[in-house]
Amino acid sequence: MADETGDPVFPHGLRPVRAGNGFEEALEQILQVVRLGLVPDGGRLPSERALAGLLGISRVTLREVLKVLQDQGLIEARRGRYGGTFVLPRTGAPADGDELRRRAAGVDLEDLLLFREVLESGAAGLCASRGLDAAGADRLRGALAATHEAPLPDYRRLDTLFHLTLAELAGSPSLAARYAAVRADVNDLLDCLPLLVRNLEHSQQQHASLVEAVLDGDEEAARAVMREHCAGTAALLRGFLA
């Protein structure tokens, strides 16, 4: 079925993404559309203009999303009079997708992601409200700098160390211990996902904003940035699990 412009209409419409995680949430939604079979094998996605409008994102961001899907072997772009972006036949999920589903079957994903958000936003808020001494501030800045300089294969490890550093600086050993356990479970799932450069760049921007809020003593901003950051990770996992 198509609308008056010739663009196909999804059985379940896409919705505008929230500000802050446009790339991740757009990727989640289109992954769900493709992997749930809402567009048949060989079917054409709406035009870039239509998709960008439905999702409320720029066409530049949309193209980055579509490149990820193309790299995953889910869609292909065709040029010419009858060109567009088409869903490739489903010959089975990639090996990492199979492994992600296997691992996710052993956890309550929504509970895990919610608990992570509570611990992370709580740690960020505590660090901001209590303030960090000079040594603590230097530790946090150093952990942030390490992620900025990380080669791609080392990024996830150094990202984990950044978050663990924040949890430890909150001043509650119990919080830090529980966060370490939760992060291990989250990493077990994240290790099945490809490292997406656009997502990592966005994460780095959020990390920098988080450190700035903590060092400024702005508890509300620190909690808000961390909640947004966690929501981006959650969107990626839900998308690849669709």
mmCIF file of C-alpha atoms in Angstrom:
data_model
loop_
_atom_site.group_PDB
_atom_site.id
_atom_site.type_symbol
_atom_site.label_atom_id
_atom_site.label_comp_id
_atom_site.label_asym_id
_atom_site.label_seq_id
_atom_site.Cartn_x
_atom_site.Cartn_y
_atom_site.Cartn_z
ATOM 1 C CA MET A 1 0.000 0.000 0.000
ATOM 2 C CA ALA A 2 1.273 3.495 -0.807
ATOM 3 C CA ASP A 3 0.185 7.039 -0.064
ATOM 4 C CA GLU A 4 -0.513 9.745 -2.622
ATOM 5 C CA THR A 5 3.229 10.410 -3.036
ATOM 6 C CA GLY A 6 3.940 6.791 -3.927
ATOM 7 C CA ASP A 7 5.722 6.113 -0.653
ATOM 8 C CA PRO A 8 4.789 2.852 1.095
ATOM 9 C CA VAL A 9 2.757 3.144 4.286
ATOM 10 C CA PHE A 10 3.846 1.028 7.247
ATOM 11 C CA PRO A 11 1.212 -1.055 9.053
ATOM 12 C CA HIS A 12 2.560 0.501 12.255
ATOM 13 C CA GLY A 13 3.649 4.110 11.741
ATOM 14 C CA LEU A 14 7.001 5.511 12.732
ATOM 15 C CA ARG A 15 6.962 8.268 15.324
ATOM 16 C CA PRO A 16 9.147 11.331 15.871
ATOM 17 C CA VAL A 17 12.171 10.570 18.036
ATOM 18 C CA ARG A 18 12.870 12.435 21.227
ATOM 19 C CA ALA A 19 15.519 15.125 21.292
ATOM 20 C CA GLY A 20 18.909 13.904 22.429
ATOM 21 C CA ASN A 21 19.152 10.429 20.924
ATOM 22 C CA GLY A 22 17.962 10.953 17.361
ATOM 23 C CA PHE A 23 20.392 8.548 15.705
ATOM 24 C CA GLU A 24 19.911 5.746 18.224
ATOM 25 C CA GLU A 25 16.119 5.996 18.401
ATOM 26 C CA ALA A 26 15.733 6.285 14.630
ATOM 27 C CA LEU A 27 17.924 3.210 14.215
ATOM 28 C CA GLU A 28 15.801 1.367 16.781
ATOM 29 C CA GLN A 29 12.559 2.161 14.963
ATOM 30 C CA ILE A 30 13.716 1.298 11.448
ATOM 31 C CA LEU A 31 15.399 -1.887 12.680
ATOM 32 C CA GLN A 32 12.088 -2.891 14.219
ATOM 33 C CA VAL A 33 10.220 -2.165 10.980
ATOM 34 C CA VAL A 34 12.666 -4.254 8.954
ATOM 35 C CA ARG A 35 13.198 -7.138 11.353
ATOM 36 C CA LEU A 36 9.528 -7.480 12.238
ATOM 37 C CA GLY A 37 8.767 -7.873 8.550
ATOM 38 C CA LEU A 38 6.540 -4.789 8.339
ATOM 39 C CA VAL A 39 8.095 -4.221 4.920
ATOM 40 C CA PRO A 40 8.184 -7.450 2.867
ATOM 41 C CA ASP A 41 11.379 -8.874 1.385
ATOM 42 C CA GLY A 42 12.240 -6.768 -1.645
ATOM 43 C CA GLY A 43 9.889 -4.022 -0.514
ATOM 44 C CA ARG A 44 10.844 -0.376 -0.737
ATOM 45 C CA LEU A 45 11.198 1.917 2.243
ATOM 46 C CA PRO A 46 9.723 5.410 2.016
ATOM 47 C CA SER A 47 11.901 8.108 0.480
ATOM 48 C CA GLU A 48 14.574 9.784 2.582
ATOM 49 C CA ARG A 49 12.461 12.926 2.765
ATOM 50 C CA ALA A 50 9.430 10.982 3.983
ATOM 51 C CA LEU A 51 11.384 8.910 6.500
ATOM 52 C CA ALA A 52 13.191 11.936 7.889
ATOM 53 C CA GLY A 53 9.859 13.723 8.253
ATOM 54 C CA LEU A 54 8.197 10.778 9.997
ATOM 55 C CA LEU A 55 11.087 10.456 12.452
ATOM 56 C CA GLY A 56 11.701 14.169 12.919
ATOM 57 C CA ILE A 57 15.418 13.931 12.088
ATOM 58 C CA SER A 58 17.706 15.455 9.473
ATOM 59 C CA ARG A 59 18.400 13.617 6.247
ATOM 60 C CA VAL A 60 22.086 13.547 7.226
ATOM 61 C CA THR A 61 21.237 11.597 10.384
ATOM 62 C CA LEU A 62 18.872 9.354 8.435
ATOM 63 C CA ARG A 63 21.602 8.492 5.930
ATOM 64 C CA GLU A 64 23.878 7.467 8.794
ATOM 65 C CA VAL A 65 21.115 5.180 10.075
ATOM 66 C CA LEU A 66 20.541 3.663 6.640
ATOM 67 C CA LYS A 67 24.278 3.038 6.231
ATOM 68 C CA VAL A 68 24.273 0.966 9.423
ATOM 69 C CA LEU A 69 21.362 -1.104 8.103
ATOM 70 C CA GLN A 70 23.128 -1.545 4.776
ATOM 71 C CA ASP A 71 26.349 -2.626 6.526
ATOM 72 C CA GLN A 72 24.287 -5.189 8.448
ATOM 73 C CA GLY A 73 22.985 -6.636 5.178
ATOM 74 C CA LEU A 74 19.381 -5.647 5.869
ATOM 75 C CA ILE A 75 18.775 -3.114 3.095
ATOM 76 C CA GLU A 76 20.315 -1.961 -0.168
ATOM 77 C CA ALA A 77 20.180 1.299 -2.079
ATOM 78 C CA ARG A 78 19.372 1.179 -5.805
ATOM 79 C CA ARG A 79 19.789 4.016 -8.254
ATOM 80 C CA GLY A 80 17.838 4.866 -11.345
ATOM 81 C CA ARG A 81 14.237 5.477 -12.281
ATOM 82 C CA TYR A 82 12.970 2.652 -10.081
ATOM 83 C CA GLY A 83 15.577 3.178 -7.376
ATOM 84 C CA GLY A 84 15.216 3.675 -3.662
ATOM 85 C CA THR A 85 16.055 1.796 -0.492
ATOM 86 C CA PHE A 86 14.901 -1.825 -0.495
ATOM 87 C CA VAL A 87 14.675 -4.500 2.196
ATOM 88 C CA LEU A 88 16.844 -7.490 1.365
ATOM 89 C CA PRO A 89 15.471 -11.040 1.633
ATOM 90 C CA ARG A 90 15.817 -12.394 5.142
ATOM 91 C CA THR A 91 18.240 -15.292 4.901
ATOM 92 C CA GLY A 92 18.664 -15.535 8.648
ATOM 93 C CA ALA A 93 19.896 -13.132 11.296
ATOM 94 C CA PRO A 94 23.623 -12.372 11.429
ATOM 95 C CA ALA A 95 25.636 -14.473 13.861
ATOM 96 C CA ASP A 96 25.935 -11.592 16.323
ATOM 97 C CA GLY A 97 22.158 -11.123 16.211
ATOM 98 C CA ASP A 98 21.636 -14.779 17.083
ATOM 99 C CA GLU A 99 24.070 -14.501 19.962
ATOM 100 C CA LEU A 100 22.461 -11.300 21.220
ATOM 101 C CA ARG A 101 19.064 -12.998 21.336
ATOM 102 C CA ARG A 102 20.521 -15.997 23.117
ATOM 103 C CA ARG A 103 22.119 -13.825 25.784
ATOM 104 C CA ALA A 104 19.095 -11.558 26.155
ATOM 105 C CA ALA A 105 16.857 -14.575 26.732
ATOM 106 C CA GLY A 106 18.624 -15.121 30.032
ATOM 107 C CA VAL A 107 17.901 -11.670 31.479
ATOM 108 C CA ASP A 108 14.948 -9.388 32.109
ATOM 109 C CA LEU A 109 16.139 -6.715 29.693
ATOM 110 C CA GLU A 110 13.762 -3.941 30.739
ATOM 111 C CA ASP A 111 14.530 -4.479 34.415
ATOM 112 C CA LEU A 112 18.265 -4.504 33.694
ATOM 113 C CA LEU A 113 18.115 -1.286 31.688
ATOM 114 C CA LEU A 114 15.929 0.445 34.285
ATOM 115 C CA PHE A 115 18.202 -0.582 37.158
ATOM 116 C CA ARG A 116 21.225 0.635 35.213
ATOM 117 C CA GLU A 117 19.561 4.010 34.625
ATOM 118 C CA VAL A 118 18.654 4.373 38.309
ATOM 119 C CA LEU A 119 22.199 3.565 39.452
ATOM 120 C CA GLU A 120 23.908 5.714 36.814
ATOM 121 C CA SER A 121 21.703 8.777 37.205
ATOM 122 C CA GLY A 122 21.942 8.416 40.988
ATOM 123 C CA ALA A 123 25.737 8.283 40.858
ATOM 124 C CA ALA A 124 25.881 11.303 38.559
ATOM 125 C CA GLY A 125 23.556 13.250 40.834
ATOM 126 C CA LEU A 126 25.538 12.364 43.948
ATOM 127 C CA CYS A 127 28.834 13.371 42.366
ATOM 128 C CA ALA A 128 27.359 16.726 41.377
ATOM 129 C CA SER A 129 25.530 17.469 44.624
ATOM 130 C CA ARG A 130 28.341 16.378 46.956
ATOM 131 C CA GLY A 131 31.101 17.802 44.806
ATOM 132 C CA LEU A 132 34.434 16.206 43.944
ATOM 133 C CA ASP A 133 37.767 17.077 45.484
ATOM 134 C CA ALA A 134 40.692 17.925 43.218
ATOM 135 C CA ALA A 135 41.852 14.305 43.008
ATOM 136 C CA GLY A 136 38.360 13.070 42.175
ATOM 137 C CA ALA A 137 37.885 15.728 39.507
ATOM 138 C CA ASP A 138 41.221 14.776 37.960
ATOM 139 C CA ARG A 139 40.217 11.087 37.944
ATOM 140 C CA LEU A 140 36.972 11.882 36.152
ATOM 141 C CA ARG A 141 38.665 14.151 33.603
ATOM 142 C CA GLY A 142 41.308 11.492 33.007
ATOM 143 C CA ALA A 143 38.722 8.774 32.445
ATOM 144 C CA LEU A 144 36.916 11.034 29.976
ATOM 145 C CA ALA A 145 40.135 11.853 28.119
ATOM 146 C CA ALA A 146 40.947 8.136 27.811
ATOM 147 C CA THR A 147 37.682 7.496 25.984
ATOM 148 C CA HIS A 148 38.338 10.390 23.603
ATOM 149 C CA GLU A 149 41.729 8.947 22.690
ATOM 150 C CA ALA A 150 40.670 5.291 22.556
ATOM 151 C CA PRO A 151 41.259 3.186 19.434
ATOM 152 C CA LEU A 152 37.976 1.654 18.304
ATOM 153 C CA PRO A 153 38.755 -1.884 19.610
ATOM 154 C CA ASP A 154 39.463 -0.438 23.097
ATOM 155 C CA TYR A 155 36.526 1.927 23.250
ATOM 156 C CA ARG A 156 34.040 -0.248 25.109
ATOM 157 C CA ARG A 157 36.552 -1.154 27.823
ATOM 158 C CA LEU A 158 37.515 2.488 28.401
ATOM 159 C CA ASP A 159 33.880 3.575 28.258
ATOM 160 C CA THR A 160 33.149 1.040 30.994
ATOM 161 C CA LEU A 161 36.031 2.413 33.080
ATOM 162 C CA PHE A 162 34.654 5.941 32.694
ATOM 163 C CA HIS A 163 31.265 4.883 34.028
ATOM 164 C CA LEU A 164 32.807 2.812 36.835
ATOM 165 C CA THR A 165 34.917 5.812 37.836
ATOM 166 C CA LEU A 166 31.803 7.951 38.143
ATOM 167 C CA ALA A 167 30.081 5.277 40.237
ATOM 168 C CA GLU A 168 33.103 4.982 42.556
ATOM 169 C CA LEU A 169 33.332 8.765 42.976
ATOM 170 C CA ALA A 170 29.712 8.879 44.174
ATOM 171 C CA GLY A 171 31.015 7.788 47.586
ATOM 172 C CA SER A 172 28.882 4.664 48.072
ATOM 173 C CA PRO A 173 30.771 1.353 47.849
ATOM 174 C CA SER A 174 27.439 -0.484 47.666
ATOM 175 C CA LEU A 175 26.328 1.583 44.679
ATOM 176 C CA ALA A 176 29.665 1.046 42.932
ATOM 177 C CA ALA A 177 29.552 -2.712 43.498
ATOM 178 C CA ARG A 178 26.021 -3.046 42.194
ATOM 179 C CA TYR A 179 26.795 -0.883 39.211
ATOM 180 C CA ALA A 180 29.802 -3.048 38.335
ATOM 181 C CA ALA A 181 27.561 -6.134 38.329
ATOM 182 C CA VAL A 182 24.898 -4.436 36.210
ATOM 183 C CA ARG A 183 27.456 -3.083 33.765
ATOM 184 C CA ALA A 184 28.897 -6.578 33.303
ATOM 185 C CA ASP A 185 25.442 -7.803 32.277
ATOM 186 C CA VAL A 186 24.937 -4.845 29.922
ATOM 187 C CA ASN A 187 28.368 -5.336 28.343
ATOM 188 C CA ASP A 188 27.558 -8.991 27.752
ATOM 189 C CA LEU A 189 24.796 -7.760 25.431
ATOM 190 C CA LEU A 190 26.640 -4.782 23.964
ATOM 191 C CA ASP A 191 29.519 -7.020 22.904
ATOM 192 C CA CYS A 192 27.153 -8.544 20.322
ATOM 193 C CA LEU A 193 26.516 -5.172 18.651
ATOM 194 C CA PRO A 194 28.709 -3.512 16.049
ATOM 195 C CA LEU A 195 30.606 -0.419 17.168
ATOM 196 C CA LEU A 196 28.805 2.417 15.378
ATOM 197 C CA VAL A 197 30.979 5.488 14.916
ATOM 198 C CA ARG A 198 28.009 7.895 14.925
ATOM 199 C CA ASN A 199 26.760 6.419 18.187
ATOM 200 C CA LEU A 200 30.221 6.636 19.772
ATOM 201 C CA GLU A 201 30.580 10.277 18.738
ATOM 202 C CA HIS A 202 27.196 11.017 20.290
ATOM 203 C CA SER A 203 28.162 9.153 23.464
ATOM 204 C CA GLN A 204 31.321 11.220 23.722
ATOM 205 C CA GLN A 205 29.340 14.448 23.497
ATOM 206 C CA GLN A 206 27.094 13.207 26.303
ATOM 207 C CA HIS A 207 30.111 12.153 28.392
ATOM 208 C CA ALA A 208 31.589 15.632 28.046
ATOM 209 C CA SER A 209 28.291 17.284 29.008
ATOM 210 C CA LEU A 210 28.004 14.945 31.980
ATOM 211 C CA VAL A 211 31.478 15.765 33.296
ATOM 212 C CA GLU A 212 30.786 19.464 32.860
ATOM 213 C CA ALA A 213 27.529 19.192 34.845
ATOM 214 C CA VAL A 214 29.204 17.177 37.623
ATOM 215 C CA LEU A 215 32.121 19.577 37.970
ATOM 216 C CA ASP A 216 29.726 22.544 37.925
ATOM 217 C CA GLY A 217 27.759 20.968 40.773
ATOM 218 C CA ASP A 218 24.572 20.892 38.668
ATOM 219 C CA GLU A 219 22.781 17.826 40.027
ATOM 220 C CA GLU A 220 19.662 18.184 37.873
ATOM 221 C CA ALA A 221 21.658 18.487 34.649
ATOM 222 C CA ALA A 222 23.947 15.588 35.582
ATOM 223 C CA ARG A 223 20.986 13.290 36.200
ATOM 224 C CA ALA A 224 19.239 14.407 32.999
ATOM 225 C CA VAL A 225 22.304 13.862 30.797
ATOM 226 C CA MET A 226 22.877 10.410 32.275
ATOM 227 C CA ARG A 227 19.245 9.384 31.802
ATOM 228 C CA GLU A 228 19.452 10.484 28.167
ATOM 229 C CA HIS A 229 22.724 8.605 27.728
ATOM 230 C CA CYS A 230 21.236 5.391 29.140
ATOM 231 C CA ALA A 231 18.186 5.806 26.906
ATOM 232 C CA GLY A 232 20.441 5.823 23.838
ATOM 233 C CA THR A 233 21.998 2.490 24.783
ATOM 234 C CA ALA A 234 18.575 1.047 25.528
ATOM 235 C CA ALA A 235 17.298 2.137 22.105
ATOM 236 C CA LEU A 236 20.179 0.368 20.329
ATOM 237 C CA LEU A 237 19.645 -2.868 22.214
ATOM 238 C CA ARG A 238 15.888 -2.876 21.615
ATOM 239 C CA GLY A 239 16.426 -2.148 17.946
ATOM 240 C CA PHE A 240 18.861 -5.002 17.355
ATOM 241 C CA LEU A 241 16.638 -7.346 19.384
ATOM 242 C CA ALA A 242 13.494 -6.535 17.369
#
